[in-house]
Tab-separated table of C-alpha atoms and ligand atoms in Angstrom:
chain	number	residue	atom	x	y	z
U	7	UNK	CA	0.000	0.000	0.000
U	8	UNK	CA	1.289	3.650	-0.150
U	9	UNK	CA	1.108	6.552	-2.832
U	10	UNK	CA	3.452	4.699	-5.326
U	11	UNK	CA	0.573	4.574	-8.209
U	12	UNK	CA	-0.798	7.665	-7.967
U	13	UNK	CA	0.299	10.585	-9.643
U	14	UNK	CA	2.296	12.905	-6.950
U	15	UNK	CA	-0.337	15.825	-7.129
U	16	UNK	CA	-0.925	16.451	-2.922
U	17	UNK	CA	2.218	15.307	-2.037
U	18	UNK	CA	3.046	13.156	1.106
U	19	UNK	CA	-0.178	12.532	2.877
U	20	UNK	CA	-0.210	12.422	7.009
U	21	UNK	CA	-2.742	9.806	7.320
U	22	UNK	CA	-5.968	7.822	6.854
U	23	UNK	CA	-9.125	8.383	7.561
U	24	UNK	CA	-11.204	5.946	7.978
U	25	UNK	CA	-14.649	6.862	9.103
U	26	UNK	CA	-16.179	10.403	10.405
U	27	UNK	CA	-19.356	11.450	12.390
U	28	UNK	CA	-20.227	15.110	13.060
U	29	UNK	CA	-17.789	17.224	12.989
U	30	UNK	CA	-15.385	14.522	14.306
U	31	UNK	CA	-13.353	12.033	11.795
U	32	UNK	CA	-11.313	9.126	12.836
U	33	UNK	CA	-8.021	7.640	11.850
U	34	UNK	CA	-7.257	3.852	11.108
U	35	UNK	CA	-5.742	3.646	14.688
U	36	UNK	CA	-9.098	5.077	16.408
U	37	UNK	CA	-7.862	8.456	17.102
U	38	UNK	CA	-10.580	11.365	16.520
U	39	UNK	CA	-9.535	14.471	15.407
U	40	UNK	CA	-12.408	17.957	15.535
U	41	UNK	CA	-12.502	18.860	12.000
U	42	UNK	CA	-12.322	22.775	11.347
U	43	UNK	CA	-12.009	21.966	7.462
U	44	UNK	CA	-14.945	19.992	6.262
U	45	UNK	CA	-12.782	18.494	3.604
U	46	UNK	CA	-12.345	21.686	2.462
U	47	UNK	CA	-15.726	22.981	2.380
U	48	UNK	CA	-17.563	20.502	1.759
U	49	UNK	CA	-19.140	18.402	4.487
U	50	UNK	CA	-20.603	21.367	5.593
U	51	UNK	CA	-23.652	19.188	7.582
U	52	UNK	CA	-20.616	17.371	9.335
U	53	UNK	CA	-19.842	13.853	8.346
U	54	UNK	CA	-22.554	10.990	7.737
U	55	UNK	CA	-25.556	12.994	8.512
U	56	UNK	CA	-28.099	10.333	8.668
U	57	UNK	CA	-30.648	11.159	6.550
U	58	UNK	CA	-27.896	11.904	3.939
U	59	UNK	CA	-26.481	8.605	4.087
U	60	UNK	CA	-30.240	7.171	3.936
U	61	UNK	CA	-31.242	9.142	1.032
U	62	UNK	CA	-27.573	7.960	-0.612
U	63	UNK	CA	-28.569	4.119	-0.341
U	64	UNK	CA	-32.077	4.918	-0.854
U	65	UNK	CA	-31.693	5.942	-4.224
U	66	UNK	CA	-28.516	4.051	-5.136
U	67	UNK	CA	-30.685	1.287	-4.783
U	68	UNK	CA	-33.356	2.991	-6.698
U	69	UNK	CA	-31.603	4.272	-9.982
U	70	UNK	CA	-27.747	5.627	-10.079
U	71	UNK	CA	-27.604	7.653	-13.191
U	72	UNK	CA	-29.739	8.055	-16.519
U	73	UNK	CA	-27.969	10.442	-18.680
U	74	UNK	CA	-29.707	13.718	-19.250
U	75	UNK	CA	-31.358	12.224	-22.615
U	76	UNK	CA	-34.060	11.738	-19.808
U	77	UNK	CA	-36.196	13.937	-17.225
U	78	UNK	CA	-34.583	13.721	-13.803
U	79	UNK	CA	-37.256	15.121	-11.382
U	80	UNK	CA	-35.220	14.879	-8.586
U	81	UNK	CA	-32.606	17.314	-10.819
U	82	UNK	CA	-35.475	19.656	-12.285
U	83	UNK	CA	-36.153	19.675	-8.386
U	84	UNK	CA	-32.791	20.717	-7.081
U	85	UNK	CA	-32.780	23.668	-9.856
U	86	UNK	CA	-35.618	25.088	-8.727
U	87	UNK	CA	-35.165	25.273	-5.400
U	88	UNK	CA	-31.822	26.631	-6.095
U	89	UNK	CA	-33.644	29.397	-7.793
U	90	UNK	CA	-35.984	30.049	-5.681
U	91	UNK	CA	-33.340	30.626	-2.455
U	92	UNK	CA	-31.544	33.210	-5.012
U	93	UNK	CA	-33.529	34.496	-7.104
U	94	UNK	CA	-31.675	33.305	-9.865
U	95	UNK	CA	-33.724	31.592	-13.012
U	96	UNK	CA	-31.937	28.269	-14.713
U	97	UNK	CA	-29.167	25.845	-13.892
U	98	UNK	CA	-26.687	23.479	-15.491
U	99	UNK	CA	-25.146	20.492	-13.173
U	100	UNK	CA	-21.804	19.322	-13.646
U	101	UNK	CA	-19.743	17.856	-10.947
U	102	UNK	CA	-17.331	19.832	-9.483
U	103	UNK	CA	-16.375	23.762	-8.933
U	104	UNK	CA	-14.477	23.842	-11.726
U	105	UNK	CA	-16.969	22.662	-14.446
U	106	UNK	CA	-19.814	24.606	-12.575
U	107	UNK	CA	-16.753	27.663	-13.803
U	108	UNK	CA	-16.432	26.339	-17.298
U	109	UNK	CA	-20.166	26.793	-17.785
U	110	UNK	CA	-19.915	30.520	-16.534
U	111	UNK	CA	-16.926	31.333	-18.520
U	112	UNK	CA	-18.623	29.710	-21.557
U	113	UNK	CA	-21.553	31.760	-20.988
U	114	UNK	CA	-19.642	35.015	-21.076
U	115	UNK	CA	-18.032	34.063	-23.916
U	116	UNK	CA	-21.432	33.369	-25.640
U	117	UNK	CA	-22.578	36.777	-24.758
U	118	UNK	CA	-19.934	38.472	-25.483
U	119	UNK	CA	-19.553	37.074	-29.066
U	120	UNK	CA	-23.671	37.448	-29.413
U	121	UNK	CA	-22.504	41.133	-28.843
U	122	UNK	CA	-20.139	40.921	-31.383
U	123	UNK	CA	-16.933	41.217	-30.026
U	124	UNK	CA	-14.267	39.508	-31.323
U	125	UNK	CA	-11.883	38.187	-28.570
U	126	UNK	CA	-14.915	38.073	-25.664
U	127	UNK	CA	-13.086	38.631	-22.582
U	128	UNK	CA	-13.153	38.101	-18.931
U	129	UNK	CA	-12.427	40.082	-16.078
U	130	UNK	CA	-10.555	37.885	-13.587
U	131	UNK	CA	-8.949	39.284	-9.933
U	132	UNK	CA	-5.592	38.491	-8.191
U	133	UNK	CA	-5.076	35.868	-5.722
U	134	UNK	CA	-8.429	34.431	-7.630
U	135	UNK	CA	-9.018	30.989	-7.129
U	136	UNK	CA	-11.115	29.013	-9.823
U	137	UNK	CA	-10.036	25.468	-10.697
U	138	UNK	CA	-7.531	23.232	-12.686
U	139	UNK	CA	-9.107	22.763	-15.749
U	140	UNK	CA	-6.963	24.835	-18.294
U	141	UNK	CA	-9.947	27.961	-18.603
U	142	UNK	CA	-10.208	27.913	-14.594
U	143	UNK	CA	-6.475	28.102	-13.859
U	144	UNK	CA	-5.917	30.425	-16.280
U	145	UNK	CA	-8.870	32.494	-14.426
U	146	UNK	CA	-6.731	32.062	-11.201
U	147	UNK	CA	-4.126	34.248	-10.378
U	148	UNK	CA	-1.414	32.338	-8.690
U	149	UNK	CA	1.623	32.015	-11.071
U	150	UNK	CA	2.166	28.671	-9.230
U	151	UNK	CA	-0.987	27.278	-10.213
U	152	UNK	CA	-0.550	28.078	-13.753
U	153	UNK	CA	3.404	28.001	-14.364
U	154	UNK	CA	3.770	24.452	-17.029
U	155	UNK	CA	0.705	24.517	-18.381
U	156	UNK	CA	1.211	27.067	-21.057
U	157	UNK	CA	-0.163	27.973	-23.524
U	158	UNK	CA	-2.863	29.357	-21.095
U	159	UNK	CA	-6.112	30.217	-22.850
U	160	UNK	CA	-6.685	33.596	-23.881
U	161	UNK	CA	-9.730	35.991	-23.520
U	162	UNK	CA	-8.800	36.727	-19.626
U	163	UNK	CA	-7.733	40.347	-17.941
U	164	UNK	CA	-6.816	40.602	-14.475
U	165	UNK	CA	-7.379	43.564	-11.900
U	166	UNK	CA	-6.963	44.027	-8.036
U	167	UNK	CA	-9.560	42.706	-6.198
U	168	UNK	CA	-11.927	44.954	-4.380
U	169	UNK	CA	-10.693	48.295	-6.030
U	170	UNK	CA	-13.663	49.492	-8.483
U	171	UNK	CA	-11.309	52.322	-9.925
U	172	UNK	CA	-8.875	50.217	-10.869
U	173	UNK	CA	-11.697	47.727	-12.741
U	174	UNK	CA	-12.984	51.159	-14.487
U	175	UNK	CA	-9.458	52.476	-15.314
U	176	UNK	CA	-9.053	48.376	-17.586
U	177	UNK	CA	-12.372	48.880	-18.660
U	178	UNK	CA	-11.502	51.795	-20.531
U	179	UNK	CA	-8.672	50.225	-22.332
U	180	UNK	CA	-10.734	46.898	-23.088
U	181	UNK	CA	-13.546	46.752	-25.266
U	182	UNK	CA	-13.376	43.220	-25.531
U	183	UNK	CA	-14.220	42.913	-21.585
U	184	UNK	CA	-17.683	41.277	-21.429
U	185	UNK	CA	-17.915	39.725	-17.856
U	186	UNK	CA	-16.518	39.985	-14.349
U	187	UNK	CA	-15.786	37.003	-13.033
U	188	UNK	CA	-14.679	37.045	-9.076
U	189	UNK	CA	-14.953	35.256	-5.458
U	190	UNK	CA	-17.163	37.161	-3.118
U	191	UNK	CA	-14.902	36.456	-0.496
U	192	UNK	CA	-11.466	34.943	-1.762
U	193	UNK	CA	-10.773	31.406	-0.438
U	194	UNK	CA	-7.649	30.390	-1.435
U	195	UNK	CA	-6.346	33.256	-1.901
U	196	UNK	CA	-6.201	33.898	1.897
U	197	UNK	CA	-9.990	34.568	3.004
U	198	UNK	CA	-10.081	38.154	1.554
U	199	UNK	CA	-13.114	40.169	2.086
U	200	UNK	CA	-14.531	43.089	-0.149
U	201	UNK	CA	-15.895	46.634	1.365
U	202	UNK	CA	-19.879	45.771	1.637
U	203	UNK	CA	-20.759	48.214	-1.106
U	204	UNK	CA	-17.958	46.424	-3.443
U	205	UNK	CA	-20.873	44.370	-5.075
U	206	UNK	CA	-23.202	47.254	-5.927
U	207	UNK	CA	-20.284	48.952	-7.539
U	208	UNK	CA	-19.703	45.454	-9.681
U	209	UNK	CA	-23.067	45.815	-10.889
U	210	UNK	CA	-23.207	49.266	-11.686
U	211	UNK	CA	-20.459	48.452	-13.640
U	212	UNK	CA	-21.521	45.673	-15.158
U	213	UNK	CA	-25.336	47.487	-16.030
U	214	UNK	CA	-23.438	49.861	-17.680
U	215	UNK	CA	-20.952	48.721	-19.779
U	216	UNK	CA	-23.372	45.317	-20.894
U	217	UNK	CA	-21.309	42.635	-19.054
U	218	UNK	CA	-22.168	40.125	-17.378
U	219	UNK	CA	-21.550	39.855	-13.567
U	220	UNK	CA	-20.333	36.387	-12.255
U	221	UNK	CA	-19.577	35.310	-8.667
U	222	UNK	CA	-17.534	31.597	-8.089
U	223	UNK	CA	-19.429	31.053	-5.047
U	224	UNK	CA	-17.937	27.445	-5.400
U	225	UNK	CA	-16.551	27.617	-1.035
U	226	UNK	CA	-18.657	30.781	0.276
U	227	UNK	CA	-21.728	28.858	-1.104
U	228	UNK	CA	-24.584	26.705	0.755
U	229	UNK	CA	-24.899	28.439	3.872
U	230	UNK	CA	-21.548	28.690	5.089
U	231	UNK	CA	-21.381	31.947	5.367
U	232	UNK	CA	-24.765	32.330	6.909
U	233	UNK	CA	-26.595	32.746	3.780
U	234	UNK	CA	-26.914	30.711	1.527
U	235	UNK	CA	-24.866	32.434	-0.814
U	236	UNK	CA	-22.487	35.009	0.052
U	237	UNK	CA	-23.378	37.539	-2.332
U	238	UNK	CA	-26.866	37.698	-1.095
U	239	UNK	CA	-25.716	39.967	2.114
U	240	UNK	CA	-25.326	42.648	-0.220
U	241	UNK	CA	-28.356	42.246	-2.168
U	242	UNK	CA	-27.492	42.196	-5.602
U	243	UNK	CA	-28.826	40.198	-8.285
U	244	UNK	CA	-25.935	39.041	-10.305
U	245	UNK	CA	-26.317	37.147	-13.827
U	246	UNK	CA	-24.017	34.259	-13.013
U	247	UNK	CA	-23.146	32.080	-9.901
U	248	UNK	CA	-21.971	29.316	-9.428
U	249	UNK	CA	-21.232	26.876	-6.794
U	250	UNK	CA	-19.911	22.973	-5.724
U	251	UNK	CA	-18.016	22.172	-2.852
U	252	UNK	CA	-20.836	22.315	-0.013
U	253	UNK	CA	-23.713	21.594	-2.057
U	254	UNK	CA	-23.497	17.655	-1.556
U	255	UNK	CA	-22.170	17.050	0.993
U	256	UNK	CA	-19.420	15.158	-0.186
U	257	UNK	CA	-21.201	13.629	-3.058
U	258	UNK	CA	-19.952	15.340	-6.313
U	259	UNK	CA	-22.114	17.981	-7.687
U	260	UNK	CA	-21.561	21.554	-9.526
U	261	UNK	CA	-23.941	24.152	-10.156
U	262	UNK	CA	-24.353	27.137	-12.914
U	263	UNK	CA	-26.788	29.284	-12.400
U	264	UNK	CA	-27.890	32.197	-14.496
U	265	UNK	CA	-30.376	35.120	-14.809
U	266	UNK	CA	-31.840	37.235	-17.033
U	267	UNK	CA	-30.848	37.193	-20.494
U	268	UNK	CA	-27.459	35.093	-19.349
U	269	UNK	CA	-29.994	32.360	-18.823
U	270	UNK	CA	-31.288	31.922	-22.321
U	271	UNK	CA	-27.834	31.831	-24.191
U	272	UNK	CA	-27.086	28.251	-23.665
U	273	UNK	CA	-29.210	26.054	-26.588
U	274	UNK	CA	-29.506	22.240	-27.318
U	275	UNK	CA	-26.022	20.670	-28.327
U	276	UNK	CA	-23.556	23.970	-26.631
U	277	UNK	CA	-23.069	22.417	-23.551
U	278	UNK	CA	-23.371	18.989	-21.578
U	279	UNK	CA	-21.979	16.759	-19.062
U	280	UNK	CA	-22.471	12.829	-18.487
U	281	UNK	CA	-22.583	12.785	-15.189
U	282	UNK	CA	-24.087	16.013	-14.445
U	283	UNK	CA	-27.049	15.895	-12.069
U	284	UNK	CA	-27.408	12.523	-12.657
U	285	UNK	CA	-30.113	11.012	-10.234
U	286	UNK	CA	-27.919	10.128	-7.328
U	287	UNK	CA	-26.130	13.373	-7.261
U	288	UNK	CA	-29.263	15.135	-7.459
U	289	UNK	CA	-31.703	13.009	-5.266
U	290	UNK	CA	-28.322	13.674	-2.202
U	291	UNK	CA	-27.985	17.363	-3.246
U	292	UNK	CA	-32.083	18.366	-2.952
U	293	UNK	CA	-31.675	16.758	0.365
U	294	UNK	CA	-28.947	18.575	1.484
U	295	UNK	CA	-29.833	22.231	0.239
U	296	UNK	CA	-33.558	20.749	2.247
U	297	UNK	CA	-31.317	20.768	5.244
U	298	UNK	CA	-29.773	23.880	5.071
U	299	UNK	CA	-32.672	25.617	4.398
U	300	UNK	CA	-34.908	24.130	7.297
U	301	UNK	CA	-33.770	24.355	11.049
U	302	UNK	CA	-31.003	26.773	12.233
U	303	UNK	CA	-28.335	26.158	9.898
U	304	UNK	CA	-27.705	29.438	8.865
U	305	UNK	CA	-27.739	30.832	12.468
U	306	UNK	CA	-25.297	27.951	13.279
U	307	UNK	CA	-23.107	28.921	10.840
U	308	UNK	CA	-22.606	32.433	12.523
U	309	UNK	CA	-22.944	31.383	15.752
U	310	UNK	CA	-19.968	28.795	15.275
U	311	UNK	CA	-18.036	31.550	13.421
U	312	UNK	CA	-18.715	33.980	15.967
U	313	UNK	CA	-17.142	31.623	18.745
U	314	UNK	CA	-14.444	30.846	16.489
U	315	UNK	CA	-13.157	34.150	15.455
U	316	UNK	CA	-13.913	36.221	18.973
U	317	UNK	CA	-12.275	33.473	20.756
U	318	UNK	CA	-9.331	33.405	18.843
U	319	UNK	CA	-8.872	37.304	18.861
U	320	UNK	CA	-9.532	37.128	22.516
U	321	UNK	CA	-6.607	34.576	23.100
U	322	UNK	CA	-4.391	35.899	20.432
U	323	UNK	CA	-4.696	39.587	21.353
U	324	UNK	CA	-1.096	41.545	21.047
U	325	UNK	CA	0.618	38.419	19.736
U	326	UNK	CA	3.235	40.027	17.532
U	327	UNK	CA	3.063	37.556	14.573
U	328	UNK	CA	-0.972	37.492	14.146
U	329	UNK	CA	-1.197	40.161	11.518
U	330	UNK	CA	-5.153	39.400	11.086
U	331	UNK	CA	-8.444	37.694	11.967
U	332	UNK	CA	-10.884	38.164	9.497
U	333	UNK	CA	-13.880	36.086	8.034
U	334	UNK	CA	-18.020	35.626	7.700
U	335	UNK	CA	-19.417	32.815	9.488
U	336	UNK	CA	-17.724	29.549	9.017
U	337	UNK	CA	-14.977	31.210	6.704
U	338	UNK	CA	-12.235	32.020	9.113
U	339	UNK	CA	-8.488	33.245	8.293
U	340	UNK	CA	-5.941	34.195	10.623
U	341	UNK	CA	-3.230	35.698	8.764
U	342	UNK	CA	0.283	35.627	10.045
U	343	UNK	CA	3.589	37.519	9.427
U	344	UNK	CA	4.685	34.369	7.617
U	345	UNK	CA	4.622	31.277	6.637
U	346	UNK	CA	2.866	28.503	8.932
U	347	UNK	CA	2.607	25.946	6.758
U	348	UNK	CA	3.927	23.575	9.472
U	349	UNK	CA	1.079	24.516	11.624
U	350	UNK	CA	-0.839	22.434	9.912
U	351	UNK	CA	0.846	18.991	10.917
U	352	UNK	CA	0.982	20.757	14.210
U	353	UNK	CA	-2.600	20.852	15.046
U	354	UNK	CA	-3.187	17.080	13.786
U	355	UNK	CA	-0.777	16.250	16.202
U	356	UNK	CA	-3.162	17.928	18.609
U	357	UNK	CA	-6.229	16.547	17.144
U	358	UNK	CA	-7.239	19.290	15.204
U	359	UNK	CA	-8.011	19.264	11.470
U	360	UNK	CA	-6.664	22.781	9.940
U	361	UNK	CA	-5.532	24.606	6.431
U	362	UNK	CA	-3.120	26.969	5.405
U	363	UNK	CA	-3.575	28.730	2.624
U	364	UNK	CA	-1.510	31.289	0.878
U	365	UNK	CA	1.553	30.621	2.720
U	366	UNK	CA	0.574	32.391	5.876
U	367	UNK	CA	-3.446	32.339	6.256
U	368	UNK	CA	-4.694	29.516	8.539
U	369	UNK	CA	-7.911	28.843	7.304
U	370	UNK	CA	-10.967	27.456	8.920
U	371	UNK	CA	-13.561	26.523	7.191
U	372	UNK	CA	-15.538	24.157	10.468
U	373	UNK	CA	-18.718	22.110	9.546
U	374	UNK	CA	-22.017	24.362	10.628
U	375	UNK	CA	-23.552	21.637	12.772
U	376	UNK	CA	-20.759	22.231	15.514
U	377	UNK	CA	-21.788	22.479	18.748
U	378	UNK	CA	-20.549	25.772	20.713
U	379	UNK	CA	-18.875	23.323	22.517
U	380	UNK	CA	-16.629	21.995	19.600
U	381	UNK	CA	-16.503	25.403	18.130
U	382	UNK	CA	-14.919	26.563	22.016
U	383	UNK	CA	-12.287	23.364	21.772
U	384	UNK	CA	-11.174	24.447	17.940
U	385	UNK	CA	-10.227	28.059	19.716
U	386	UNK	CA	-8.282	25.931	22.747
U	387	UNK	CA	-6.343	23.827	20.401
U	388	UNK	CA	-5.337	26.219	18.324
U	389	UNK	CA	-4.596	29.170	19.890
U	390	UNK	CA	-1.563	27.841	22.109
U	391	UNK	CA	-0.372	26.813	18.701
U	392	UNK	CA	-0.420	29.978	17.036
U	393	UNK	CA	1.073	31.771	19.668
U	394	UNK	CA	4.062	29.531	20.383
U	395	UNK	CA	4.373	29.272	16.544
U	396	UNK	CA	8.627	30.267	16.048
N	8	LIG	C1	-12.469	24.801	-4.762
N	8	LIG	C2	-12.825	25.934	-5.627
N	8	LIG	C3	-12.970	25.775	-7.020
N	8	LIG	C4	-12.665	24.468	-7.713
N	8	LIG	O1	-13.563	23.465	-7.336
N	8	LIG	P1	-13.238	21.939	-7.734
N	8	LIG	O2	-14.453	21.195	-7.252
N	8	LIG	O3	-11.993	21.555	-7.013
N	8	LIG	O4	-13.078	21.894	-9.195
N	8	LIG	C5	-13.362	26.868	-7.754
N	8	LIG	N1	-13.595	28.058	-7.177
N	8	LIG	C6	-13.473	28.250	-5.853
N	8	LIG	C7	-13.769	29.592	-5.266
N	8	LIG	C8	-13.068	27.201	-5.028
N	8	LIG	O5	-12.915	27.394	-3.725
């Protein structure tokens, strides 16, 4: 056993897991470790939620997959309910964040060429994070994801993120722009926030100049935040979003979802997916976005944030080398003066279940169904680590 057949694209891994249960997962020698990661955002309902696992076996046993030659209620379902939480008006499925991006950068490249343009482009941010496929990374800007897989693909502009002068000042010196395409808060990229009236700004923009406004709500997505998605805090109707990680639960699933004219460019035969929405991924993900949306989820994911991110700024107060706490509900960073990357194996060794992002950003991104109780131990582990961290 070991990593020797797979291709070395995580590097050396620091253990198994072998099963999981709340926000609690267990090794192959019965340790438990609290998880403040979720598998990076997505077992956001905590690990084998019952009625997730029932509705997985239920309809495994019921019917698997189709193709999308057929009706898949449970999939026509899932869409609109999905539109009906944002207000947005039709979906494509695919299966992961980065298809759920391909569809939204194929859309702005069918409205910009419906326009008339001839190179449509795309208005992409630093530090953006958007996928591997070779549209998505070139959308993200991190040399390091990108650097060996050039030729990148063209049609893509980059500005600073949160900085509405600076996206005016390219706009004038690119006719060829026809969407905006950004994180609402930036994940990878270190959990960077925008100014609150950052999104109204976007869509002036966008209203004026005829592009279309896209958020990759791929991590901020399906309640984490405390909304379902970020971008509805500010109240703005965009034309795109789209979203993954969370919205199964684990089980592979991808969303596009469009407005307004953006919603009527895609016809029969321009787009598709095997998998996408098939029946099982579906039948799981109605379930979960049922969950979210009933009981307290969305208050749990502030509360649990709230705990989180006060009790860490309580316990880390004057520490020289924490440069920032910053976040929105279960979205937590805690930026340092530099790299931590070791902190990582640090707090497994303490039971803990971590990220670091961006070289020095711890990132937290806890399961909403902790209890305040779990959510107090997560600020007990780790701050004694942060603060002895040479
Ligand atoms: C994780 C992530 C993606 C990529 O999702 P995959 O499912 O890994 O393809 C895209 N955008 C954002 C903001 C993400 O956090």
């Amino acid at each position: 056993m070991g990593d020797k057949a797979l291709m070395n694209t995580y590097g050396e891994k620091a253990m198994t897991l072998v099963s999981g249960e709340g926000a609690w997962l267990y090794d192959e020698k019965g340790n438990k470790y609290l998880d403040a990661l979720s598998g990076i955002a997505v077992c956001g309902l905590g690990h084998s939620h019952p009625e997730i696992s029932k509705v997985i076996a239920d309809q495994a046993a019921e019917l698997i997959h189709c193709s999308n030659f057929f009706a898949i209620p449970s999939q026509q379902q899932l869409a609109e309910k999905l539109c009906d939480i944002s207000g947005m008006t039709n979906v494509f499925f695919g299966n992961s964040g980065a298809e759920a991006n391909e569809a939204a950068i194929k859309l702005a490249r069918l409205h910009g060429n419906k326009k008339g343009i001839k190179l449509p482009t795309v208005l992409v941010m630093d530090n953006a994070f958007h996928g591997r496929t070779l549209a998505t990374l070139t959308a993200s800007g991190s040399r390091k994801i990108q650097a060996g897989f050039e030729p990148l693909v063209s049609g893509f502009v980059r500005g600073p993120f949160n900085d509405i002068e600076a996206l005016k000042t390219i706009a004038n010196n690119n006719p060829d722009i026809c969407a905006i395409f950004v994180e609402p808060i930036q994940g990878e990229g270190g959990i960077n926030l925008a100014d609150a009236d950052y999104f109204q700004q976007l869509r002036d923009l966008c209203d004026e100049l005829d592009w279309l406004l896209m958020f990759d709500e791929v991590q901020t997505g399906n309640g984490r935040t405390g909304m379902f998605f970020y971008h509805q805090y500010s109240g703005v109707q965009p034309d795109v979003v789209t979203t993954a990680k969370g919205l199964g639960n684990g089980m592979p699933i991808g969303a596009c979802l469009a407005h307004g004219e953006a919603a009527k460019l895609m016809q029969p035969g321009n787009h598709g997916s095997t998998f996408g929405g098939n029946p099982l991924a579906s039948a799981v993900a109605l379930k979960v976005v049922e969950l979210i949306e009933s009981g307290d989820i969305y208050q749990r994911a502030v509360i649990v944030g709230n705990i989180i991110m006060q009790g860490l700024t309580d316990a880390l107060e004057g520490v020289e080398h924490v440069k920032d706490i910053r976040g929105c509900g279960c979205m937590i960073g805690v930026e340092l003066t530099k790299p931590c990357k070791s902190l990582y194996t640090e707090a497994l060794k303490h039971g803990l279940v971590i990220n670091v992002t961006a070289d020095s950003v711890i990132r937290l991104l806890p399961p909403m169904i902790m209890t305040d109780q779990e959510a107090q131990q997560v600020v007990s582990i780790l701050a004694p680590l942060i603060k002895d961290f040479q």
